[in-house]
Amino acid sequence: MSNILHDGLNCIEPILNMPTTRSIPNKRWHLAFAAIYFSRALCSLLNQKKMKSGKLPVPSNPSFVVLNVKPEAFSSIDHTTLTAIVNGKSFNKLLEFGGIKGVADALQTGIKNGIDGSVNDVALRQETFGSNTYQRPPARRLLHFVVEAFKDLTILILIFCAALSLGFGIKENGAKEGWYDGGSIFVAVFLVISVSAASNFRQNGQFEKLYKVSNNIKVDVVRNGHRQQISIFEVVVGDVVCLKIGDQVPADGLFLDGHSLQVDESSMTGESDHVEINSHHNPFLISGTKVADGYAQMLVTSVGMNTTWGEMMSTINRDTNEQTPLQARLNKLTSSIGKAGLAVACLVLVVLLVRYFTGNTEDENGNQEFNGSNTKADDIVNSVVRIIAAAVTIVVVAIPEGLPLAVTLTLAYSMKRMMADQAMVRKLSACETMGSATTICTDKTGTLTLNQMKVTKFWLGQDPIEDSSLISTDLLNLIQQGVALNTTGSVYRATSGSNYEFSGSPTEKAILSWAALELDMEMEILIKDFTILHVEAFNSEKKRSGVSIRSEVDQNTVHVHWKGAAEIILAMCSSYYDASGRMKDMDDGERMKFEQIIQGMAASSLRCIAFAHKQIPEEEHEIRETSQKLEEDSLTLIGLVGIKDPCRPGVRKAVEDCQYAGVNIKMITGDNVFTARAIATECGILRPDQGINNEAVVEGEVFRNYTPEERMEKVDKIRVMARSSPFDKLLMVKCLKQKGHVVAVTGDGTNDAPALKEADIGLSMGIQGTEVAKECSDIIILDDNFASVATVLKWGRCVYNNIQKFIQFQLTVNVAALAINFAAAISAGEVPLTAVQLLWVNLIMDTLGALALATEQPTKELMERPPVGRTEPLITNIMWRNLLAQALYQIAVLLTLQFKGESIFGVNKKVKDTLIFNTFVLCQVFNEFNARKLEKKNVFKGIHANKLFLGIIGITIILQVVMVEFLKKFADTESLNWGHWGACLGIAAVSWPLGWVVKCIPVSKKQFLSYLRW
């Protein structure tokens, strides 16, 4: 019994040893639970003793009712109440819960330390309040894309032709063999729809994956006193989230702490004015809104489907049927070719009907087919049906159904490969537009440089400091205050002996690391010793941040600290501290010396940051507090730091590649002109002889103050724009576009959004980029590396080039087939290539050809030619030269076979027609090699790397052999002997030397057939 009692006591021991931090009601519940548990344990022991003694217990009514008094987690608040507080912005309901502190207590969240963050804690919160995900509309099924494919005009025309051909075929040749032509067209339609629907379905799946990746935002949270980054999907109710400029608010919540927080709620309310958030009047933060200014910590109260943003996003179905400009141009081209084919078919129909009814046609026995009233009505109908079938065949061969498929395959393939090359495509049109880019405006920090910053220089007064022990105590305290309290970053250290963890922007982390490791700064102690009164947050326009603080010891004095771009802070100072801590006046001579120090550090590619301070009486602070502005005149310069951010490995090579490809690289940065010039020279954007006095380097303010005419005149010469604001970047993009440039712009900040939208291609940074910048961009560079921008340029050119290759290949097939059938129909009254044969050429060659040419990878040659202009036609003079040469050769050979083939080879008409068909197909196989290179004579270069191309060529030849030798009835062919096959291959192989010779012919710059600009 004592053992049992001992076990029982062990079970309730954790309950009795309650943490002292529990609220009084919770303590009472736990004491009640412990008492009842103890009573029941004693009763159980007594019953066991009675049973052992052989006496049965006497049943009796219980004198008490057992209640489950164990309190449920978060029982004092539910998600419905939390949603009502924030969505309704109900201050009264918030006060009923004891304000923000009361809600935090109910959610078991420490305002400073956040939630516990253990696996069980997070799981419990997700189970109670839901996860931060929202229900997506069901993905579109394959059937949806099949139905969409049926809406295409080309498909509808083919179906109509198939129905006519099927009906006429059965009427003329009976059901057993008459279905071949019409049935083959239906099979072709089925295959086109299947391939197109499957490709679009797969592309839709890729977009869904990309959508998930792009929505997987990293969020800073405080858990168990430790600031850490987690996925937005892992945010739970009770989390303390850190917000800064450009962040998307990840969930609904309440403002805990922060300064100058302004939020853009236009995505939810439509109002463009920024809303100020504070704890006194408006502490409500709505999911999906963007931080426009300031920084803060928020308490998450609702996530996922319990937020307005979640409800809204769950109803939005991402449209993946975006049609790119190139697709639109190709659809127009396809339509134009189809109309031309229809016109030719109508002409053939009229000519053949006239020839028949005027008695100019003969049957197989050499007799006149139409002999007036002596001809049977049934014979007339059969002949007319045959003539209409020939016309339908011409329409079918004229429609290049492979073109839209080629674009879809090319874009889908390139999008997938670009993702592997660290570029996530948000808008398909950017794939092809990037190939036309003539200018790239790039940021410096993180794009050209590694964004791994470290303080390498420190100046006090006019002396460089190597040893922090030489700094006077008072001055050291001021430096530590200016670093610890004027920052959006944080320092975390689990124990006194463990390593520091720094969070914030790369610049903030570099300064915090330097102060903590070199100056022994204790950030937590400083935060406790001072009260922050007002903050002016850093942004890319002001290039500085400030804070006013009051010491807990001296309540009568307010300290103002400023930190920012060195020359901007220097201009605000009228005195400075020397190395010994004495304050000295700053006259023009002294100011000049400081400017030289700044320029010297900048010339060494260092980013210069200055710290300044001013002490003001409490009375003066109270007067200024009404204007919410910090003191920014007559400051005292504390010191200067130089931060090194090394250039990325390989960035110089990437810049040179772009410049060699005819693309201008312009660096637009907020750094001072000396730092900007040093980095630009190191990266190869500037030549060493291009100094600051040269027109290649300009400051944003100077560029802004140019007259419109001056800007237009000088914008092409500018290579570097320093000390620029987002407005300056936008202004440059507009000027370049007015001059006819196709402009790509990189950006990472919220204020870069207008320039990213204005540019032809907006490139945002995946690591340092804010959510606002990413939403405004077309492509996200996942590794923030300029080399990836150069790769995107190469892929853009590859997309455009692959589609041009296929257009040349496709149109050669169409022109040759159309001309052969037209000439034969007019002269002989019949077509040598049947509907089945032409569909085989059109479908298999086009589909497989599209796959082979669409998957060609980027080559160095693409970067050796100038960019494709904005108005450059899709079919260039070079393409016309190649296309017409091959088409004319094929027409000449095949018409020779048509009229002289029987006598040349000594064969009958059926074998001759098979020779024409076989030669035509093999010509396309050989011409597919020619299409690989539009300009280069060596069409085999790099072919070993494209296994898919070689595989498709092999498959095509095998299928052709099957078509000729085994599917005779279906394809209307005859078996060929080895000699015939050798002749066909020999004729087709002439395409290679012909292609080599043709490429020696120069082409005019004046556009050939300028009216054919699709």
PDB file of C-alpha atoms in Angstrom, residues 27-182:
ATOM      1  CA  LYS A  27      -3.660  28.064  -9.019  1.00  0.00           C
ATOM      2  CA  ARG A  28      -7.126  27.400  -7.529  1.00  0.00           C
ATOM      3  CA  TRP A  29      -8.024  24.997 -10.356  1.00  0.00           C
ATOM      4  CA  HIS A  30      -4.779  23.090  -9.854  1.00  0.00           C
ATOM      5  CA  LEU A  31      -5.252  22.887  -6.036  1.00  0.00           C
ATOM      6  CA  ALA A  32      -8.813  21.623  -6.527  1.00  0.00           C
ATOM      7  CA  PHE A  33      -7.649  19.065  -9.037  1.00  0.00           C
ATOM      8  CA  ALA A  34      -4.870  17.889  -6.672  1.00  0.00           C
ATOM      9  CA  ALA A  35      -7.291  17.535  -3.740  1.00  0.00           C
ATOM     10  CA  ILE A  36      -9.809  15.499  -5.757  1.00  0.00           C
ATOM     11  CA  TYR A  37      -7.056  13.346  -7.244  1.00  0.00           C
ATOM     12  CA  PHE A  38      -5.661  12.652  -3.735  1.00  0.00           C
ATOM     13  CA  SER A  39      -9.137  11.781  -2.331  1.00  0.00           C
ATOM     14  CA  ARG A  40      -9.843   9.348  -5.196  1.00  0.00           C
ATOM     15  CA  ALA A  41      -6.421   7.714  -4.746  1.00  0.00           C
ATOM     16  CA  LEU A  42      -7.150   7.071  -1.017  1.00  0.00           C
ATOM     17  CA  CYS A  43     -10.607   5.622  -1.829  1.00  0.00           C
ATOM     18  CA  SER A  44      -9.020   3.331  -4.396  1.00  0.00           C
ATOM     19  CA  LEU A  45      -6.488   2.105  -1.851  1.00  0.00           C
ATOM     20  CA  LEU A  46      -9.215   1.356   0.736  1.00  0.00           C
ATOM     21  CA  ASN A  47     -11.258  -0.607  -1.831  1.00  0.00           C
ATOM     22  CA  GLN A  48      -8.217  -2.692  -2.756  1.00  0.00           C
ATOM     23  CA  LYS A  49      -7.648  -3.479   0.954  1.00  0.00           C
ATOM     24  CA  LYS A  50     -11.291  -4.573   1.410  1.00  0.00           C
ATOM     25  CA  MET A  51     -11.078  -6.837  -1.671  1.00  0.00           C
ATOM     26  CA  LYS A  52      -7.913  -8.470  -0.338  1.00  0.00           C
ATOM     27  CA  SER A  53      -9.653  -9.183   3.020  1.00  0.00           C
ATOM     28  CA  GLY A  54     -12.422 -11.035   1.121  1.00  0.00           C
ATOM     29  CA  LYS A  55     -15.139  -8.529   1.889  1.00  0.00           C
ATOM     30  CA  LEU A  56     -17.100  -7.130  -1.009  1.00  0.00           C
ATOM     31  CA  PRO A  57     -17.628  -3.386  -1.038  1.00  0.00           C
ATOM     32  CA  VAL A  58     -21.157  -2.278  -0.181  1.00  0.00           C
ATOM     33  CA  PRO A  59     -22.615  -0.332  -3.113  1.00  0.00           C
ATOM     34  CA  SER A  60     -23.732   3.120  -2.193  1.00  0.00           C
ATOM     35  CA  ASN A  61     -24.596   6.337  -3.975  1.00  0.00           C
ATOM     36  CA  PRO A  62     -21.576   8.612  -4.339  1.00  0.00           C
ATOM     37  CA  SER A  63     -21.639  11.661  -2.096  1.00  0.00           C
ATOM     38  CA  PHE A  64     -19.929  13.778  -4.733  1.00  0.00           C
ATOM     39  CA  VAL A  65     -19.874  14.243  -8.556  1.00  0.00           C
ATOM     40  CA  VAL A  66     -16.499  13.875 -10.270  1.00  0.00           C
ATOM     41  CA  LEU A  67     -15.840  16.778 -12.644  1.00  0.00           C
ATOM     42  CA  ASN A  68     -13.101  17.050 -15.268  1.00  0.00           C
ATOM     43  CA  VAL A  69     -11.620  20.205 -13.821  1.00  0.00           C
ATOM     44  CA  LYS A  70      -8.383  20.079 -15.841  1.00  0.00           C
ATOM     45  CA  PRO A  71      -8.339  23.394 -17.730  1.00  0.00           C
ATOM     46  CA  GLU A  72      -8.060  23.228 -21.576  1.00  0.00           C
ATOM     47  CA  ALA A  73      -5.278  25.129 -23.337  1.00  0.00           C
ATOM     48  CA  PHE A  74      -6.220  28.726 -24.194  1.00  0.00           C
ATOM     49  CA  SER A  75      -9.672  28.196 -22.673  1.00  0.00           C
ATOM     50  CA  SER A  76     -10.101  31.897 -21.879  1.00  0.00           C
ATOM     51  CA  ILE A  77     -10.057  32.985 -25.550  1.00  0.00           C
ATOM     52  CA  ASP A  78     -10.959  31.493 -28.941  1.00  0.00           C
ATOM     53  CA  HIS A  79     -10.164  32.328 -32.560  1.00  0.00           C
ATOM     54  CA  THR A  80     -13.641  33.773 -33.178  1.00  0.00           C
ATOM     55  CA  THR A  81     -13.125  36.402 -30.487  1.00  0.00           C
ATOM     56  CA  LEU A  82      -9.612  37.193 -31.702  1.00  0.00           C
ATOM     57  CA  THR A  83     -10.828  37.570 -35.289  1.00  0.00           C
ATOM     58  CA  ALA A  84     -13.634  39.888 -34.183  1.00  0.00           C
ATOM     59  CA  ILE A  85     -11.201  42.119 -32.270  1.00  0.00           C
ATOM     60  CA  VAL A  86      -8.753  42.673 -35.137  1.00  0.00           C
ATOM     61  CA  ASN A  87     -11.003  42.490 -38.208  1.00  0.00           C
ATOM     62  CA  GLY A  88     -13.556  44.766 -36.590  1.00  0.00           C
ATOM     63  CA  LYS A  89     -10.770  46.980 -35.184  1.00  0.00           C
ATOM     64  CA  SER A  90     -12.752  46.937 -31.954  1.00  0.00           C
ATOM     65  CA  PHE A  91     -10.871  48.855 -29.272  1.00  0.00           C
ATOM     66  CA  ASN A  92     -13.655  48.214 -26.720  1.00  0.00           C
ATOM     67  CA  LYS A  93     -13.447  44.425 -27.112  1.00  0.00           C
ATOM     68  CA  LEU A  94      -9.688  44.644 -26.802  1.00  0.00           C
ATOM     69  CA  LEU A  95     -10.036  46.581 -23.521  1.00  0.00           C
ATOM     70  CA  GLU A  96     -12.493  43.943 -22.208  1.00  0.00           C
ATOM     71  CA  PHE A  97      -9.650  41.437 -22.427  1.00  0.00           C
ATOM     72  CA  GLY A  98      -7.291  43.701 -20.548  1.00  0.00           C
ATOM     73  CA  GLY A  99      -5.755  45.282 -23.647  1.00  0.00           C
ATOM     74  CA  ILE A 100      -2.861  43.838 -25.593  1.00  0.00           C
ATOM     75  CA  LYS A 101      -1.246  42.555 -22.386  1.00  0.00           C
ATOM     76  CA  GLY A 102      -4.421  40.641 -21.507  1.00  0.00           C
ATOM     77  CA  VAL A 103      -4.605  39.027 -24.960  1.00  0.00           C
ATOM     78  CA  ALA A 104      -0.915  38.067 -24.730  1.00  0.00           C
ATOM     79  CA  ASP A 105      -1.507  36.456 -21.310  1.00  0.00           C
ATOM     80  CA  ALA A 106      -4.532  34.564 -22.646  1.00  0.00           C
ATOM     81  CA  LEU A 107      -2.370  33.266 -25.510  1.00  0.00           C
ATOM     82  CA  GLN A 108       0.407  32.366 -23.059  1.00  0.00           C
ATOM     83  CA  THR A 109       2.853  34.633 -24.879  1.00  0.00           C
ATOM     84  CA  GLY A 110       5.636  36.660 -23.310  1.00  0.00           C
ATOM     85  CA  ILE A 111       5.643  40.140 -24.843  1.00  0.00           C
ATOM     86  CA  LYS A 112       9.449  40.208 -24.836  1.00  0.00           C
ATOM     87  CA  ASN A 113      10.297  36.506 -25.214  1.00  0.00           C
ATOM     88  CA  GLY A 114       7.440  35.296 -27.402  1.00  0.00           C
ATOM     89  CA  ILE A 115       6.047  31.783 -27.209  1.00  0.00           C
ATOM     90  CA  ASP A 116       7.903  28.730 -25.936  1.00  0.00           C
ATOM     91  CA  GLY A 117       8.371  27.533 -29.526  1.00  0.00           C
ATOM     92  CA  SER A 118       8.733  23.837 -28.705  1.00  0.00           C
ATOM     93  CA  VAL A 119       7.323  21.286 -31.165  1.00  0.00           C
ATOM     94  CA  ASN A 120       4.419  20.451 -28.833  1.00  0.00           C
ATOM     95  CA  ASP A 121       3.614  24.116 -28.195  1.00  0.00           C
ATOM     96  CA  VAL A 122       3.510  24.966 -31.907  1.00  0.00           C
ATOM     97  CA  ALA A 123       1.429  21.845 -32.682  1.00  0.00           C
ATOM     98  CA  LEU A 124      -1.069  22.706 -29.940  1.00  0.00           C
ATOM     99  CA  ARG A 125      -1.469  26.263 -31.242  1.00  0.00           C
ATOM    100  CA  GLN A 126      -1.994  25.014 -34.783  1.00  0.00           C
ATOM    101  CA  GLU A 127      -4.583  22.517 -33.555  1.00  0.00           C
ATOM    102  CA  THR A 128      -6.402  25.166 -31.510  1.00  0.00           C
ATOM    103  CA  PHE A 129      -6.244  28.191 -33.827  1.00  0.00           C
ATOM    104  CA  GLY A 130      -5.378  26.698 -37.227  1.00  0.00           C
ATOM    105  CA  SER A 131      -2.260  26.925 -39.389  1.00  0.00           C
ATOM    106  CA  ASN A 132      -1.159  29.921 -41.438  1.00  0.00           C
ATOM    107  CA  THR A 133      -2.197  28.411 -44.755  1.00  0.00           C
ATOM    108  CA  TYR A 134      -5.278  28.928 -46.842  1.00  0.00           C
ATOM    109  CA  GLN A 135      -7.324  26.632 -49.006  1.00  0.00           C
ATOM    110  CA  ARG A 136      -6.498  26.912 -52.663  1.00  0.00           C
ATOM    111  CA  PRO A 137      -9.147  26.363 -55.324  1.00  0.00           C
ATOM    112  CA  PRO A 138      -8.844  22.834 -56.746  1.00  0.00           C
ATOM    113  CA  ALA A 139      -6.175  22.564 -59.427  1.00  0.00           C
ATOM    114  CA  ARG A 140      -7.459  22.485 -62.989  1.00  0.00           C
ATOM    115  CA  ARG A 141      -7.772  18.946 -64.293  1.00  0.00           C
ATOM    116  CA  LEU A 142      -6.516  17.659 -67.629  1.00  0.00           C
ATOM    117  CA  LEU A 143     -10.088  17.692 -68.991  1.00  0.00           C
ATOM    118  CA  HIS A 144     -10.197  21.491 -68.587  1.00  0.00           C
ATOM    119  CA  PHE A 145      -7.203  21.901 -70.886  1.00  0.00           C
ATOM    120  CA  VAL A 146      -8.660  19.427 -73.404  1.00  0.00           C
ATOM    121  CA  VAL A 147     -11.835  21.551 -73.606  1.00  0.00           C
ATOM    122  CA  GLU A 148      -9.699  24.706 -73.958  1.00  0.00           C
ATOM    123  CA  ALA A 149      -7.762  23.104 -76.824  1.00  0.00           C
ATOM    124  CA  PHE A 150     -11.030  22.387 -78.666  1.00  0.00           C
ATOM    125  CA  LYS A 151     -11.779  26.130 -78.685  1.00  0.00           C
ATOM    126  CA  ASP A 152      -8.796  26.820 -80.951  1.00  0.00           C
ATOM    127  CA  LEU A 153      -9.847  27.934 -84.462  1.00  0.00           C
ATOM    128  CA  THR A 154      -7.159  25.774 -86.108  1.00  0.00           C
ATOM    129  CA  ILE A 155      -8.501  22.668 -84.372  1.00  0.00           C
ATOM    130  CA  LEU A 156     -12.085  23.510 -85.371  1.00  0.00           C
ATOM    131  CA  ILE A 157     -11.039  23.899 -89.039  1.00  0.00           C
ATOM    132  CA  LEU A 158      -9.210  20.560 -88.892  1.00  0.00           C
ATOM    133  CA  ILE A 159     -12.245  18.840 -87.346  1.00  0.00           C
ATOM    134  CA  PHE A 160     -14.481  20.279 -90.072  1.00  0.00           C
ATOM    135  CA  CYS A 161     -12.035  19.082 -92.756  1.00  0.00           C
ATOM    136  CA  ALA A 162     -11.845  15.658 -91.078  1.00  0.00           C
ATOM    137  CA  ALA A 163     -15.639  15.334 -91.121  1.00  0.00           C
ATOM    138  CA  LEU A 164     -15.790  16.310 -94.827  1.00  0.00           C
ATOM    139  CA  SER A 165     -12.917  13.982 -95.736  1.00  0.00           C
ATOM    140  CA  LEU A 166     -14.419  11.100 -93.761  1.00  0.00           C
ATOM    141  CA  GLY A 167     -17.823  11.508 -95.367  1.00  0.00           C
ATOM    142  CA  PHE A 168     -16.460  11.889 -98.891  1.00  0.00           C
ATOM    143  CA  GLY A 169     -13.974   9.036 -98.425  1.00  0.00           C
ATOM    144  CA  ILE A 170     -16.623   6.576 -97.286  1.00  0.00           C
ATOM    145  CA  LYS A 171     -18.898   7.763-100.123  1.00  0.00           C
ATOM    146  CA  GLU A 172     -16.173   7.134-102.744  1.00  0.00           C
ATOM    147  CA  ASN A 173     -14.275   4.085-101.431  1.00  0.00           C
ATOM    148  CA  GLY A 174     -16.657   2.494 -98.934  1.00  0.00           C
ATOM    149  CA  ALA A 175     -16.439   2.235 -95.169  1.00  0.00           C
ATOM    150  CA  LYS A 176     -13.606  -0.319 -95.175  1.00  0.00           C
ATOM    151  CA  GLU A 177     -10.961   1.893 -96.807  1.00  0.00           C
ATOM    152  CA  GLY A 178     -12.692   5.258 -97.201  1.00  0.00           C
ATOM    153  CA  TRP A 179     -12.093   6.272 -93.584  1.00  0.00           C
ATOM    154  CA  TYR A 180      -8.304   6.505 -93.939  1.00  0.00           C
ATOM    155  CA  ASP A 181      -7.988  10.183 -94.896  1.00  0.00           C
ATOM    156  CA  GLY A 182     -10.726  11.515 -92.610  1.00  0.00           C
TER     157      GLY A 182
END
